[in-house]
Amino acid sequence: MPSSRFRRVALSLPAAIEGSHQGRTDFRAGKRIFATLGYPDDKWGMVKLTPEQQSVLVEAEPEIFRPVPGAWGKQGYTNVRLAKADQTTLRSALTMAWRNVAPKTLLKLQPTAKS
């Protein structure tokens, strides 16, 4: 999956905007980052999950998901291997990450999102 598809899926979520943080492209719901492209390099993206969500995804799809190394990974930050992620899997992970940070007013815009 190219980074352009990751970007397109992230920006398809309600009121998601693209920004930049520490020289990397990020995606935000309100003012909070839910995903980043190019971390740790161009082959990866990152989604902000809960530790429980991370555990489920890493166990189910270890070739696609891995905890970000170090303390961030223990908090749920999860790398996504872009080349291995299909659109459905990516949409699910990005939607979870979006819901984890979105303000309540935005959550009402997507009542059927998978968690």
mmCIF file of N, CA and C in Angstrom:
data_model
loop_
_atom_site.group_PDB
_atom_site.id
_atom_site.type_symbol
_atom_site.label_atom_id
_atom_site.label_comp_id
_atom_site.label_asym_id
_atom_site.label_seq_id
_atom_site.Cartn_x
_atom_site.Cartn_y
_atom_site.Cartn_z
ATOM 1 N N MET A 1 0.852 -1.173 0.000
ATOM 2 C CA MET A 1 0.000 0.000 0.000
ATOM 3 C C MET A 1 0.894 1.231 0.000
ATOM 4 N N PRO A 2 0.751 2.045 -1.010
ATOM 5 C CA PRO A 2 1.561 3.266 -1.044
ATOM 6 C C PRO A 2 1.088 4.284 -0.003
ATOM 7 N N SER A 3 1.985 5.210 0.317
ATOM 8 C CA SER A 3 1.641 6.233 1.298
ATOM 9 C C SER A 3 0.468 7.084 0.839
ATOM 10 N N SER A 4 0.261 7.200 -0.474
ATOM 11 C CA SER A 4 -0.875 7.998 -0.964
ATOM 12 C C SER A 4 -2.212 7.374 -0.544
ATOM 13 N N ARG A 5 -2.285 6.063 -0.460
ATOM 14 C CA ARG A 5 -3.517 5.410 -0.018
ATOM 15 C C ARG A 5 -3.719 5.615 1.483
ATOM 16 N N PHE A 6 -2.655 5.522 2.261
ATOM 17 C CA PHE A 6 -2.725 5.803 3.699
ATOM 18 C C PHE A 6 -3.271 7.223 3.897
ATOM 19 N N ARG A 7 -2.719 8.183 3.151
ATOM 20 C CA ARG A 7 -3.156 9.581 3.230
ATOM 21 C C ARG A 7 -4.631 9.701 2.866
ATOM 22 N N ARG A 8 -5.039 9.071 1.782
ATOM 23 C CA ARG A 8 -6.425 9.169 1.310
ATOM 24 C C ARG A 8 -7.407 8.596 2.346
ATOM 25 N N VAL A 9 -7.070 7.455 2.923
ATOM 26 C CA VAL A 9 -7.948 6.842 3.924
ATOM 27 C C VAL A 9 -8.001 7.725 5.171
ATOM 28 N N ALA A 10 -6.852 8.198 5.632
ATOM 29 C CA ALA A 10 -6.828 9.051 6.826
ATOM 30 C C ALA A 10 -7.670 10.308 6.618
ATOM 31 N N LEU A 11 -7.529 10.928 5.455
ATOM 32 C CA LEU A 11 -8.261 12.170 5.193
ATOM 33 C C LEU A 11 -9.740 11.948 4.894
ATOM 34 N N SER A 12 -10.142 10.699 4.689
ATOM 35 C CA SER A 12 -11.562 10.413 4.445
ATOM 36 C C SER A 12 -12.365 10.385 5.750
ATOM 37 N N LEU A 13 -11.686 10.358 6.883
ATOM 38 C CA LEU A 13 -12.373 10.355 8.166
ATOM 39 C C LEU A 13 -12.914 11.760 8.458
ATOM 40 N N PRO A 14 -14.024 11.861 9.175
ATOM 41 C CA PRO A 14 -14.666 13.162 9.379
ATOM 42 C C PRO A 14 -13.727 14.222 9.956
ATOM 43 N N ALA A 15 -13.654 15.344 9.261
ATOM 44 C CA ALA A 15 -12.893 16.525 9.684
ATOM 45 C C ALA A 15 -11.408 16.260 9.898
ATOM 46 N N ALA A 16 -10.880 15.170 9.350
ATOM 47 C CA ALA A 16 -9.448 14.889 9.467
ATOM 48 C C ALA A 16 -8.677 15.897 8.630
ATOM 49 N N ILE A 17 -7.560 16.355 9.164
ATOM 50 C CA ILE A 17 -6.714 17.293 8.439
ATOM 51 C C ILE A 17 -5.280 16.781 8.444
ATOM 52 N N GLU A 18 -4.532 17.202 7.443
ATOM 53 C CA GLU A 18 -3.133 16.837 7.325
ATOM 54 C C GLU A 18 -2.279 17.952 7.904
ATOM 55 N N GLY A 19 -1.257 17.565 8.646
ATOM 56 C CA GLY A 19 -0.332 18.530 9.217
ATOM 57 C C GLY A 19 1.075 17.977 9.165
ATOM 58 N N SER A 20 1.936 18.550 9.985
ATOM 59 C CA SER A 20 3.317 18.108 10.036
ATOM 60 C C SER A 20 3.806 18.208 11.470
ATOM 61 N N HIS A 21 4.562 17.201 11.880
ATOM 62 C CA HIS A 21 5.104 17.159 13.230
ATOM 63 C C HIS A 21 6.479 16.524 13.153
ATOM 64 N N GLN A 22 7.484 17.198 13.648
ATOM 65 C CA GLN A 22 8.859 16.719 13.627
ATOM 66 C C GLN A 22 9.294 16.273 12.230
ATOM 67 N N GLY A 23 8.892 17.028 11.227
ATOM 68 C CA GLY A 23 9.293 16.759 9.854
ATOM 69 C C GLY A 23 8.564 15.614 9.176
ATOM 70 N N ARG A 24 7.513 15.107 9.793
ATOM 71 C CA ARG A 24 6.745 13.997 9.212
ATOM 72 C C ARG A 24 5.292 14.437 9.008
ATOM 73 N N THR A 25 4.674 13.861 7.995
ATOM 74 C CA THR A 25 3.268 14.132 7.732
ATOM 75 C C THR A 25 2.426 13.472 8.805
ATOM 76 N N ASP A 26 1.494 14.244 9.364
ATOM 77 C CA ASP A 26 0.591 13.657 10.347
ATOM 78 C C ASP A 26 -0.848 13.954 9.980
ATOM 79 N N PHE A 27 -1.757 13.261 10.654
ATOM 80 C CA PHE A 27 -3.199 13.416 10.429
ATOM 81 C C PHE A 27 -3.845 13.642 11.778
ATOM 82 N N ARG A 28 -4.756 14.621 11.817
ATOM 83 C CA ARG A 28 -5.332 15.054 13.081
ATOM 84 C C ARG A 28 -6.848 15.043 13.048
ATOM 85 N N ALA A 29 -7.408 14.795 14.215
ATOM 86 C CA ALA A 29 -8.838 14.947 14.460
ATOM 87 C C ALA A 29 -8.918 16.054 15.500
ATOM 88 N N GLY A 30 -9.466 17.187 15.117
ATOM 89 C CA GLY A 30 -9.363 18.342 15.984
ATOM 90 C C GLY A 30 -7.895 18.744 16.009
ATOM 91 N N LYS A 31 -7.341 18.898 17.180
ATOM 92 C CA LYS A 31 -5.932 19.285 17.302
ATOM 93 C C LYS A 31 -5.019 18.116 17.630
ATOM 94 N N ARG A 32 -5.587 16.917 17.724
ATOM 95 C CA ARG A 32 -4.811 15.763 18.185
ATOM 96 C C ARG A 32 -4.427 14.831 17.031
ATOM 97 N N ILE A 33 -3.196 14.386 17.049
ATOM 98 C CA ILE A 33 -2.665 13.492 16.019
ATOM 99 C C ILE A 33 -3.181 12.071 16.246
ATOM 100 N N PHE A 34 -3.709 11.461 15.167
ATOM 101 C CA PHE A 34 -4.125 10.056 15.256
ATOM 102 C C PHE A 34 -3.279 9.145 14.379
ATOM 103 N N ALA A 35 -2.520 9.708 13.441
ATOM 104 C CA ALA A 35 -1.688 8.886 12.559
ATOM 105 C C ALA A 35 -0.549 9.728 11.997
ATOM 106 N N THR A 36 0.521 9.036 11.627
ATOM 107 C CA THR A 36 1.698 9.686 11.053
ATOM 108 C C THR A 36 2.188 8.824 9.897
ATOM 109 N N LEU A 37 2.679 9.470 8.866
ATOM 110 C CA LEU A 37 3.300 8.768 7.739
ATOM 111 C C LEU A 37 4.817 8.848 7.864
ATOM 112 N N GLY A 38 5.491 7.791 7.426
ATOM 113 C CA GLY A 38 6.946 7.820 7.360
ATOM 114 C C GLY A 38 7.646 7.649 8.687
ATOM 115 N N TYR A 39 7.026 6.934 9.612
ATOM 116 C CA TYR A 39 7.692 6.691 10.887
ATOM 117 C C TYR A 39 7.808 5.198 11.142
ATOM 118 N N PRO A 40 8.989 4.645 11.239
ATOM 119 C CA PRO A 40 10.278 5.310 11.321
ATOM 120 C C PRO A 40 10.892 5.683 9.970
ATOM 121 N N ASP A 41 10.367 5.122 8.868
ATOM 122 C CA ASP A 41 10.851 5.492 7.538
ATOM 123 C C ASP A 41 9.694 5.390 6.549
ATOM 124 N N ASP A 42 9.972 5.579 5.271
ATOM 125 C CA ASP A 42 8.925 5.642 4.248
ATOM 126 C C ASP A 42 8.138 4.347 4.058
ATOM 127 N N LYS A 43 8.597 3.249 4.611
ATOM 128 C CA LYS A 43 7.896 1.972 4.481
ATOM 129 C C LYS A 43 6.808 1.792 5.526
ATOM 130 N N TRP A 44 6.716 2.740 6.470
ATOM 131 C CA TRP A 44 5.838 2.598 7.621
ATOM 132 C C TRP A 44 4.939 3.804 7.830
ATOM 133 N N GLY A 45 3.828 3.555 8.485
ATOM 134 C CA GLY A 45 2.973 4.590 9.038
ATOM 135 C C GLY A 45 2.833 4.288 10.520
ATOM 136 N N MET A 46 2.126 5.139 11.239
ATOM 137 C CA MET A 46 1.905 4.936 12.664
ATOM 138 C C MET A 46 0.475 5.333 12.977
ATOM 139 N N VAL A 47 -0.183 4.541 13.830
ATOM 140 C CA VAL A 47 -1.522 4.866 14.315
ATOM 141 C C VAL A 47 -1.493 4.882 15.832
ATOM 142 N N LYS A 48 -2.283 5.791 16.416
ATOM 143 C CA LYS A 48 -2.335 5.937 17.874
ATOM 144 C C LYS A 48 -3.491 5.102 18.412
ATOM 145 N N LEU A 49 -3.143 3.927 18.920
ATOM 146 C CA LEU A 49 -4.135 3.004 19.448
ATOM 147 C C LEU A 49 -4.027 2.935 20.965
ATOM 148 N N THR A 50 -4.970 2.262 21.581
ATOM 149 C CA THR A 50 -4.824 1.934 22.995
ATOM 150 C C THR A 50 -3.927 0.693 23.059
ATOM 151 N N PRO A 51 -3.319 0.432 24.203
ATOM 152 C CA PRO A 51 -2.523 -0.797 24.307
ATOM 153 C C PRO A 51 -3.338 -2.057 24.006
ATOM 154 N N GLU A 52 -4.602 -2.066 24.382
ATOM 155 C CA GLU A 52 -5.460 -3.231 24.124
ATOM 156 C C GLU A 52 -5.713 -3.400 22.616
ATOM 157 N N GLN A 53 -6.014 -2.298 21.936
ATOM 158 C CA GLN A 53 -6.226 -2.366 20.486
ATOM 159 C C GLN A 53 -4.954 -2.824 19.792
ATOM 160 N N GLN A 54 -3.836 -2.275 20.221
ATOM 161 C CA GLN A 54 -2.546 -2.647 19.651
ATOM 162 C C GLN A 54 -2.304 -4.146 19.795
ATOM 163 N N SER A 55 -2.553 -4.673 20.971
ATOM 164 C CA SER A 55 -2.332 -6.090 21.237
ATOM 165 C C SER A 55 -3.150 -6.961 20.290
ATOM 166 N N VAL A 56 -4.406 -6.611 20.095
ATOM 167 C CA VAL A 56 -5.286 -7.374 19.205
ATOM 168 C C VAL A 56 -4.752 -7.338 17.773
ATOM 169 N N LEU A 57 -4.383 -6.153 17.275
ATOM 170 C CA LEU A 57 -3.921 -6.046 15.886
ATOM 171 C C LEU A 57 -2.579 -6.732 15.672
ATOM 172 N N VAL A 58 -1.656 -6.544 16.600
ATOM 173 C CA VAL A 58 -0.332 -7.171 16.456
ATOM 174 C C VAL A 58 -0.460 -8.691 16.477
ATOM 175 N N GLU A 59 -1.316 -9.210 17.340
ATOM 176 C CA GLU A 59 -1.512 -10.658 17.411
ATOM 177 C C GLU A 59 -2.182 -11.193 16.144
ATOM 178 N N ALA A 60 -3.173 -10.450 15.627
ATOM 179 C CA ALA A 60 -3.918 -10.906 14.449
ATOM 180 C C ALA A 60 -3.128 -10.748 13.147
ATOM 181 N N GLU A 61 -2.338 -9.685 13.051
ATOM 182 C CA GLU A 61 -1.640 -9.368 11.801
ATOM 183 C C GLU A 61 -0.191 -8.942 12.081
ATOM 184 N N PRO A 62 0.668 -9.847 12.555
ATOM 185 C CA PRO A 62 2.033 -9.463 12.924
ATOM 186 C C PRO A 62 2.909 -9.005 11.755
ATOM 187 N N GLU A 63 2.532 -9.351 10.531
ATOM 188 C CA GLU A 63 3.308 -8.883 9.382
ATOM 189 C C GLU A 63 2.938 -7.450 8.996
ATOM 190 N N ILE A 64 1.822 -6.962 9.527
ATOM 191 C CA ILE A 64 1.365 -5.603 9.222
ATOM 192 C C ILE A 64 1.638 -4.649 10.378
ATOM 193 N N PHE A 65 1.369 -5.086 11.601
ATOM 194 C CA PHE A 65 1.444 -4.206 12.766
ATOM 195 C C PHE A 65 2.548 -4.625 13.722
ATOM 196 N N ARG A 66 3.160 -3.618 14.357
ATOM 197 C CA ARG A 66 4.132 -3.849 15.414
ATOM 198 C C ARG A 66 4.102 -2.638 16.349
ATOM 199 N N PRO A 67 4.374 -2.853 17.630
ATOM 200 C CA PRO A 67 4.454 -1.704 18.531
ATOM 201 C C PRO A 67 5.623 -0.795 18.118
ATOM 202 N N VAL A 68 5.436 0.515 18.209
ATOM 203 C CA VAL A 68 6.550 1.432 18.008
ATOM 204 C C VAL A 68 7.592 1.094 19.084
ATOM 205 N N PRO A 69 8.875 1.031 18.741
ATOM 206 C CA PRO A 69 9.884 0.705 19.750
ATOM 207 C C PRO A 69 9.888 1.701 20.919
ATOM 208 N N GLY A 70 10.182 1.193 22.100
ATOM 209 C CA GLY A 70 10.336 2.041 23.276
ATOM 210 C C GLY A 70 9.032 2.355 23.985
ATOM 211 N N ALA A 71 9.082 3.404 24.787
ATOM 212 C CA ALA A 71 7.955 3.780 25.647
ATOM 213 C C ALA A 71 6.700 4.136 24.852
ATOM 214 N N TRP A 72 6.847 4.740 23.692
ATOM 215 C CA TRP A 72 5.666 5.096 22.894
ATOM 216 C C TRP A 72 4.870 3.859 22.522
ATOM 217 N N GLY A 73 5.565 2.797 22.169
ATOM 218 C CA GLY A 73 4.894 1.554 21.818
ATOM 219 C C GLY A 73 4.113 0.963 22.970
ATOM 220 N N LYS A 74 4.625 1.104 24.177
ATOM 221 C CA LYS A 74 3.926 0.595 25.360
ATOM 222 C C LYS A 74 2.643 1.365 25.634
ATOM 223 N N GLN A 75 2.540 2.587 25.094
ATOM 224 C CA GLN A 75 1.340 3.405 25.258
ATOM 225 C C GLN A 75 0.305 3.126 24.161
ATOM 226 N N GLY A 76 0.658 2.290 23.178
ATOM 227 C CA GLY A 76 -0.282 1.934 22.123
ATOM 228 C C GLY A 76 0.093 2.430 20.742
ATOM 229 N N TYR A 77 1.113 3.260 20.640
ATOM 230 C CA TYR A 77 1.528 3.745 19.323
ATOM 231 C C TYR A 77 1.999 2.539 18.518
ATOM 232 N N THR A 78 1.456 2.394 17.316
ATOM 233 C CA THR A 78 1.623 1.172 16.539
ATOM 234 C C THR A 78 2.060 1.468 15.118
ATOM 235 N N ASN A 79 3.140 0.832 14.678
ATOM 236 C CA ASN A 79 3.583 0.965 13.292
ATOM 237 C C ASN A 79 2.739 0.095 12.382
ATOM 238 N N VAL A 80 2.543 0.575 11.146
ATOM 239 C CA VAL A 80 1.812 -0.141 10.105
ATOM 240 C C VAL A 80 2.744 -0.292 8.907
ATOM 241 N N ARG A 81 3.025 -1.521 8.517
ATOM 242 C CA ARG A 81 3.860 -1.766 7.332
ATOM 243 C C ARG A 81 2.996 -1.517 6.097
ATOM 244 N N LEU A 82 3.270 -0.424 5.393
ATOM 245 C CA LEU A 82 2.416 0.026 4.289
ATOM 246 C C LEU A 82 2.288 -1.012 3.182
ATOM 247 N N ALA A 83 3.357 -1.702 2.850
ATOM 248 C CA ALA A 83 3.326 -2.660 1.741
ATOM 249 C C ALA A 83 2.433 -3.862 2.024
ATOM 250 N N LYS A 84 2.203 -4.171 3.284
ATOM 251 C CA LYS A 84 1.425 -5.358 3.649
ATOM 252 C C LYS A 84 -0.039 -5.060 3.963
ATOM 253 N N ALA A 85 -0.374 -3.812 4.265
ATOM 254 C CA ALA A 85 -1.729 -3.469 4.724
ATOM 255 C C ALA A 85 -2.693 -3.302 3.553
ATOM 256 N N ASP A 86 -3.786 -4.075 3.580
ATOM 257 C CA ASP A 86 -4.820 -3.874 2.568
ATOM 258 C C ASP A 86 -5.730 -2.730 3.022
ATOM 259 N N GLN A 87 -6.555 -2.269 2.126
ATOM 260 C CA GLN A 87 -7.399 -1.107 2.401
ATOM 261 C C GLN A 87 -8.333 -1.322 3.597
ATOM 262 N N THR A 88 -8.946 -2.482 3.708
ATOM 263 C CA THR A 88 -9.886 -2.745 4.797
ATOM 264 C C THR A 88 -9.178 -2.747 6.147
ATOM 265 N N THR A 89 -8.040 -3.398 6.230
ATOM 266 C CA THR A 89 -7.277 -3.444 7.472
ATOM 267 C C THR A 89 -6.797 -2.046 7.855
ATOM 268 N N LEU A 90 -6.301 -1.305 6.881
ATOM 269 C CA LEU A 90 -5.824 0.043 7.147
ATOM 270 C C LEU A 90 -6.969 0.949 7.605
ATOM 271 N N ARG A 91 -8.097 0.868 6.926
ATOM 272 C CA ARG A 91 -9.249 1.701 7.306
ATOM 273 C C ARG A 91 -9.676 1.406 8.743
ATOM 274 N N SER A 92 -9.692 0.153 9.123
ATOM 275 C CA SER A 92 -10.070 -0.225 10.479
ATOM 276 C C SER A 92 -9.103 0.374 11.503
ATOM 277 N N ALA A 93 -7.798 0.238 11.261
ATOM 278 C CA ALA A 93 -6.799 0.763 12.196
ATOM 279 C C ALA A 93 -6.853 2.283 12.271
ATOM 280 N N LEU A 94 -6.979 2.949 11.130
ATOM 281 C CA LEU A 94 -7.054 4.410 11.134
ATOM 282 C C LEU A 94 -8.331 4.904 11.811
ATOM 283 N N THR A 95 -9.425 4.190 11.604
ATOM 284 C CA THR A 95 -10.686 4.577 12.249
ATOM 285 C C THR A 95 -10.580 4.440 13.765
ATOM 286 N N MET A 96 -9.985 3.358 14.235
ATOM 287 C CA MET A 96 -9.787 3.204 15.677
ATOM 288 C C MET A 96 -8.943 4.354 16.227
ATOM 289 N N ALA A 97 -7.838 4.652 15.532
ATOM 290 C CA ALA A 97 -6.949 5.722 15.981
ATOM 291 C C ALA A 97 -7.681 7.068 15.977
ATOM 292 N N TRP A 98 -8.464 7.330 14.928
ATOM 293 C CA TRP A 98 -9.236 8.579 14.839
ATOM 294 C C TRP A 98 -10.207 8.684 16.011
ATOM 295 N N ARG A 99 -10.922 7.590 16.288
ATOM 296 C CA ARG A 99 -11.892 7.599 17.388
ATOM 297 C C ARG A 99 -11.215 7.778 18.745
ATOM 298 N N ASN A 100 -9.987 7.332 18.873
ATOM 299 C CA ASN A 100 -9.267 7.462 20.139
ATOM 300 C C ASN A 100 -8.946 8.915 20.483
ATOM 301 N N VAL A 101 -8.840 9.773 19.484
ATOM 302 C CA VAL A 101 -8.444 11.159 19.756
ATOM 303 C C VAL A 101 -9.504 12.195 19.389
ATOM 304 N N ALA A 102 -10.503 11.803 18.624
ATOM 305 C CA ALA A 102 -11.482 12.775 18.113
ATOM 306 C C ALA A 102 -12.309 13.399 19.243
ATOM 307 N N PRO A 103 -12.559 14.706 19.144
ATOM 308 C CA PRO A 103 -13.471 15.348 20.099
ATOM 309 C C PRO A 103 -14.869 14.742 19.973
ATOM 310 N N LYS A 104 -15.634 14.802 21.041
ATOM 311 C CA LYS A 104 -16.983 14.218 21.051
ATOM 312 C C LYS A 104 -17.851 14.754 19.917
ATOM 313 N N THR A 105 -17.687 16.003 19.565
ATOM 314 C CA THR A 105 -18.501 16.572 18.481
ATOM 315 C C THR A 105 -18.212 15.878 17.149
ATOM 316 N N LEU A 106 -16.972 15.449 16.933
ATOM 317 C CA LEU A 106 -16.631 14.730 15.698
ATOM 318 C C LEU A 106 -17.088 13.279 15.748
ATOM 319 N N LEU A 107 -17.052 12.681 16.929
ATOM 320 C CA LEU A 107 -17.472 11.282 17.047
ATOM 321 C C LEU A 107 -18.910 11.097 16.599
ATOM 322 N N LYS A 108 -19.727 12.103 16.774
ATOM 323 C CA LYS A 108 -21.124 12.011 16.348
ATOM 324 C C LYS A 108 -21.254 11.927 14.835
ATOM 325 N N LEU A 109 -20.224 12.341 14.108
ATOM 326 C CA LEU A 109 -20.264 12.308 12.646
ATOM 327 C C LEU A 109 -20.021 10.925 12.080
ATOM 328 N N GLN A 110 -19.584 9.980 12.897
ATOM 329 C CA GLN A 110 -19.299 8.632 12.411
ATOM 330 C C GLN A 110 -19.807 7.605 13.418
ATOM 331 N N PRO A 111 -21.127 7.459 13.547
ATOM 332 C CA PRO A 111 -21.680 6.557 14.562
ATOM 333 C C PRO A 111 -21.444 5.076 14.320
ATOM 334 N N THR A 112 -21.125 4.666 13.086
ATOM 335 C CA THR A 112 -20.967 3.245 12.798
ATOM 336 C C THR A 112 -19.525 2.808 12.678
ATOM 337 N N ALA A 113 -18.582 3.647 13.089
ATOM 338 C CA ALA A 113 -17.157 3.295 12.958
ATOM 339 C C ALA A 113 -16.835 2.058 13.789
ATOM 340 N N LYS A 114 -15.950 1.231 13.255
ATOM 341 C CA LYS A 114 -15.519 0.025 13.961
ATOM 342 C C LYS A 114 -14.526 0.435 15.046
ATOM 343 N N SER A 115 -14.625 -0.196 16.197
ATOM 344 C CA SER A 115 -13.656 0.077 17.282
ATOM 345 C C SER A 115 -12.966 -1.196 17.691
#
